[in-house]
Short mmCIF file of C-alpha atoms in Angstrom, two decimals:
data_model
loop_
_atom_site.label_atom_id
_atom_site.label_comp_id
_atom_site.label_asym_id
_atom_site.label_seq_id
_atom_site.Cartn_x
_atom_site.Cartn_y
_atom_site.Cartn_z
CA MET A 3 -0.05 0.19 -0.12
CA ARG A 4 1.16 3.44 -1.02
CA VAL A 5 1.29 5.95 1.58
CA ILE A 6 1.83 9.62 2.49
CA LEU A 7 2.58 11.18 5.92
CA ALA A 8 2.04 14.74 7.14
CA GLU A 9 3.14 15.28 10.41
CA ASP A 10 5.42 18.60 11.31
CA ASP A 11 7.16 16.53 14.21
CA VAL A 12 10.22 15.28 12.32
CA LEU A 13 11.17 12.48 14.75
CA LEU A 14 7.39 11.21 14.99
CA ARG A 15 7.21 11.32 11.23
CA GLU A 16 10.27 9.66 10.72
CA GLY A 17 9.86 7.00 13.25
CA LEU A 18 6.10 6.52 11.93
CA ALA A 19 7.64 5.94 8.25
CA SER A 20 10.20 3.57 9.48
CA LEU A 21 7.82 1.38 11.41
CA LEU A 22 5.53 1.38 8.35
CA GLU A 23 8.32 0.56 5.77
CA ARG A 24 9.34 -2.39 8.40
CA SER A 25 5.61 -3.32 8.13
CA GLY A 26 5.52 -3.97 4.42
CA LEU A 27 4.04 -0.72 3.27
CA GLU A 28 5.68 1.88 0.87
CA VAL A 29 5.76 5.47 2.13
CA VAL A 30 5.95 7.26 -1.24
CA GLY A 31 6.23 11.04 0.34
CA GLN A 32 6.27 13.11 3.68
CA ALA A 33 5.40 16.37 4.31
CA GLY A 34 5.67 18.92 7.22
CA GLU A 35 2.92 21.19 6.29
CA ALA A 36 -0.37 21.26 4.52
CA THR A 37 0.44 22.46 1.40
CA GLY A 38 3.22 20.38 0.90
CA LEU A 39 0.74 17.24 1.33
CA LEU A 40 -1.49 18.36 -1.08
CA THR A 41 1.17 18.43 -3.86
CA LEU A 42 2.49 15.08 -2.82
CA VAL A 43 -0.90 13.56 -3.00
CA ARG A 44 -1.28 14.83 -6.70
CA GLU A 45 1.93 13.85 -7.83
CA LYS A 46 2.24 10.45 -6.18
CA ALA A 47 -1.32 9.06 -6.09
CA PRO A 48 -1.25 7.34 -2.61
CA GLU A 49 -3.75 4.91 -1.43
CA LEU A 50 -3.93 6.06 2.15
CA VAL A 51 -2.91 9.70 3.63
CA ILE A 52 -1.97 9.73 7.23
CA VAL A 53 -2.18 13.30 8.44
CA ASP A 54 -1.95 15.26 11.60
CA ILE A 55 -4.68 18.04 12.55
CA ARG A 56 -2.53 20.68 13.63
CA MET A 57 0.21 21.80 11.61
CA PRO A 58 2.09 24.69 10.47
CA PRO A 59 1.72 27.98 10.26
CA THR A 60 -0.91 28.16 13.08
CA HIS A 61 -1.29 24.64 14.36
CA THR A 62 -5.02 24.77 14.12
CA THR A 63 -6.92 23.06 11.70
CA GLU A 64 -4.57 22.89 8.53
CA GLY A 65 -4.26 19.14 8.50
CA LEU A 66 -8.11 18.63 8.75
CA ASP A 67 -8.49 21.25 5.84
CA ALA A 68 -6.24 19.50 3.78
CA ALA A 69 -7.82 16.30 4.49
CA ARG A 70 -11.17 17.70 3.36
CA GLU A 71 -9.44 19.08 0.21
CA ILE A 72 -8.17 15.46 -0.42
CA ARG A 73 -11.32 13.79 -0.14
CA ALA A 74 -13.27 16.48 -2.49
CA GLU A 75 -10.41 15.76 -5.07
CA PHE A 76 -9.68 12.10 -4.74
CA PRO A 77 -12.62 10.53 -2.88
CA ASP A 78 -10.82 7.07 -3.37
CA VAL A 79 -7.79 7.81 -1.13
CA ALA A 80 -8.27 6.39 2.43
CA ILE A 81 -7.34 9.02 5.10
CA LEU A 82 -6.34 8.50 8.86
CA VAL A 83 -6.29 11.80 10.84
CA LEU A 84 -4.15 11.44 14.22
CA SER A 85 -4.54 13.96 16.89
CA ALA A 86 -2.99 14.41 20.25
CA HIS A 87 -6.29 15.34 21.77
CA ALA A 88 -10.20 13.76 21.19
CA GLU A 89 -11.41 16.71 19.22
CA VAL A 90 -14.85 15.93 19.00
CA GLU A 91 -16.15 18.67 16.56
CA HIS A 92 -13.23 17.96 14.01
CA ALA A 93 -13.72 14.57 14.25
CA MET A 94 -17.56 14.41 13.57
CA GLU A 95 -16.97 16.72 10.55
CA LEU A 96 -14.11 14.30 9.02
CA LEU A 97 -16.21 11.05 9.75
CA ALA A 98 -19.05 12.47 8.13
CA SER A 99 -17.30 12.39 4.96
CA GLY A 100 -18.00 8.93 4.20
CA GLN A 101 -15.64 5.49 4.24
CA ARG A 102 -12.12 5.24 3.99
CA ILE A 103 -11.63 7.16 6.98
CA GLY A 104 -10.11 7.07 10.50
CA TYR A 105 -9.58 9.17 13.52
CA LEU A 106 -6.85 7.83 16.09
CA LEU A 107 -5.11 9.52 19.28
CA LYS A 108 -1.23 9.84 18.65
CA SER A 109 -1.00 7.71 21.98
CA ARG A 110 -2.83 4.90 20.12
CA ILE A 111 0.21 4.13 18.06
CA THR A 112 1.49 1.54 20.90
CA ASP A 113 0.98 -1.82 19.12
CA VAL A 114 2.57 -2.05 15.47
CA GLU A 115 0.47 -5.06 14.19
CA ASP A 116 -2.77 -3.42 15.53
CA PHE A 117 -1.83 -0.14 13.78
CA VAL A 118 -1.25 -1.47 10.21
CA GLU A 119 -4.13 -3.63 10.58
CA THR A 120 -6.14 -0.55 11.18
CA LEU A 121 -4.51 0.97 8.00
CA GLU A 122 -5.47 -1.74 6.15
CA ARG A 123 -8.90 -1.51 7.39
CA ILE A 124 -9.52 1.89 6.36
CA ALA A 125 -7.77 1.55 3.02
CA LYS A 126 -10.41 -1.49 2.30
CA GLY A 127 -13.46 0.84 2.75
CA GLY A 128 -13.75 0.88 6.82
CA SER A 129 -14.33 3.69 9.22
CA VAL A 130 -12.17 3.56 12.55
CA VAL A 131 -12.92 6.04 15.59
CA ASP A 132 -10.50 5.53 18.71
CA PRO A 133 -12.25 4.57 21.76
CA ALA A 134 -11.31 7.58 23.33
CA LEU A 135 -13.17 9.83 20.79
CA VAL A 136 -16.19 7.53 21.40
CA ARG A 137 -16.48 7.98 25.00
CA GLU A 138 -16.00 11.82 24.37
CA LEU A 139 -18.85 11.67 21.87
CA VAL A 140 -21.25 9.79 24.42
CA THR A 141 -20.09 12.36 26.98
CA ALA A 142 -20.54 15.05 24.74
CA ARG A 143 -24.12 13.76 23.78
CA LYS A 144 -25.24 13.22 27.35
CA ARG A 145 -24.12 16.99 28.17
CA ASN A 146 -25.89 18.26 25.13
CA ASP A 147 -29.10 16.29 25.90
CA PRO A 148 -32.02 18.75 26.83
CA LEU A 149 -34.06 15.97 27.85
CA ALA A 150 -31.36 14.63 30.53
CA VAL A 151 -33.12 16.65 33.37
CA LEU A 152 -36.30 14.62 32.97
CA SER A 153 -37.15 11.74 35.04
CA GLU A 154 -37.45 8.19 33.52
CA ARG A 155 -41.75 8.57 34.05
CA GLU A 156 -41.25 12.26 32.87
CA ARG A 157 -39.74 10.93 29.41
CA GLU A 158 -42.51 8.54 29.15
CA VAL A 159 -45.13 10.86 29.33
CA LEU A 160 -43.35 13.00 27.03
CA ALA A 161 -43.03 10.35 24.52
CA LEU A 162 -46.96 9.71 25.15
CA MET A 163 -47.41 13.54 24.46
CA ALA A 164 -45.43 13.23 21.25
CA GLU A 165 -47.64 10.43 19.94
CA GLY A 166 -50.56 12.95 20.33
CA ARG A 167 -52.10 11.40 23.23
CA SER A 168 -54.20 13.65 25.83
CA ASN A 169 -53.44 13.60 29.40
CA ALA A 170 -56.55 11.19 29.86
CA GLY A 171 -54.99 8.92 27.14
CA ILE A 172 -51.71 9.11 28.84
CA SER A 173 -53.17 8.42 32.47
CA ARG A 174 -54.97 5.21 30.83
CA ARG A 175 -51.68 3.96 29.15
CA LEU A 176 -49.35 4.44 32.13
CA TRP A 177 -52.35 3.45 34.61
CA VAL A 178 -51.83 6.56 36.47
CA THR A 179 -54.71 9.33 37.38
CA GLU A 180 -55.16 12.27 35.09
CA GLY A 181 -54.16 14.46 37.96
CA THR A 182 -50.77 12.57 38.05
CA VAL A 183 -50.36 13.15 34.21
CA GLU A 184 -51.02 16.96 34.98
CA LYS A 185 -48.46 17.17 37.31
CA HIS A 186 -46.04 15.44 35.27
CA VAL A 187 -46.71 17.53 32.34
CA ARG A 188 -46.13 20.80 34.58
CA HIS A 189 -42.73 19.23 35.34
CA ILE A 190 -41.78 18.50 32.14
CA LEU A 191 -42.79 22.12 30.85
CA ALA A 192 -40.96 23.87 33.98
CA LYS A 193 -37.57 21.50 33.65
CA LEU A 194 -37.31 22.17 29.79
CA ASN A 195 -37.68 26.09 30.35
CA LEU A 196 -40.23 26.73 27.82
CA PRO A 197 -41.35 30.21 27.63
CA GLU A 198 -44.76 31.14 29.11
CA ALA A 199 -47.46 30.90 26.78
CA ASP A 200 -50.85 28.93 26.48
CA ASP A 201 -50.39 25.04 27.69
CA ASP A 202 -51.27 23.85 24.20
CA HIS A 203 -48.40 26.02 22.69
CA ARG A 204 -45.76 24.71 25.22
CA ARG A 205 -46.84 21.45 24.98
CA VAL A 206 -46.24 21.58 21.29
CA LEU A 207 -42.84 23.01 21.90
CA ALA A 208 -42.43 20.38 24.32
CA VAL A 209 -42.80 17.60 21.80
CA VAL A 210 -40.35 19.37 19.21
CA THR A 211 -37.63 19.16 22.08
CA PHE A 212 -38.69 15.79 22.49
CA LEU A 213 -38.15 15.02 18.46
CA ASP A 214 -35.08 17.24 18.06
CA ALA A 215 -33.57 15.04 20.81
CA ARG A 216 -33.89 11.58 19.13
#
């Protein structure tokens, strides 16, 4: 497999290149900045590009920007992005671009055989996400879930509201009194911080919040 490396840390780049060569991969080019990477990809036609997110001159998203350009211009080229941190926003943007894509933390490169297998999996059309990133995604989802403030019973009531059921219908479904349902609905509206308005309007807003969070 023909590989191009883009990493501004010379020692890491050379070490990674040596590791890949010993594992039977062909490193056809190395770059220390994003512009050089794009030039190499156009010249060498690699099957896989390994790129750091943060590269010169600003060390922000140059590598990610280059990865986007490569994906747009050469959709069949597999891309593995390496990062020192689990950057959820950047990773989600990248992973949304489709197949032959991967996101790993640099600290992940500890087992050579496992790393090479990961590269082969990406090159064959797979997607690989670092476990640490998965944990960050789950945490972020929980943190941003507007329904997290609701109890399990309140979630049940809201789900039935989303089905268009009245308080009476919900009470029959849950085997509770209609007064209990009304209390749950009031708590739901208060916990979701919905603006004061007539109850029917706030009920609709609550359902919209529920559907958006699914």
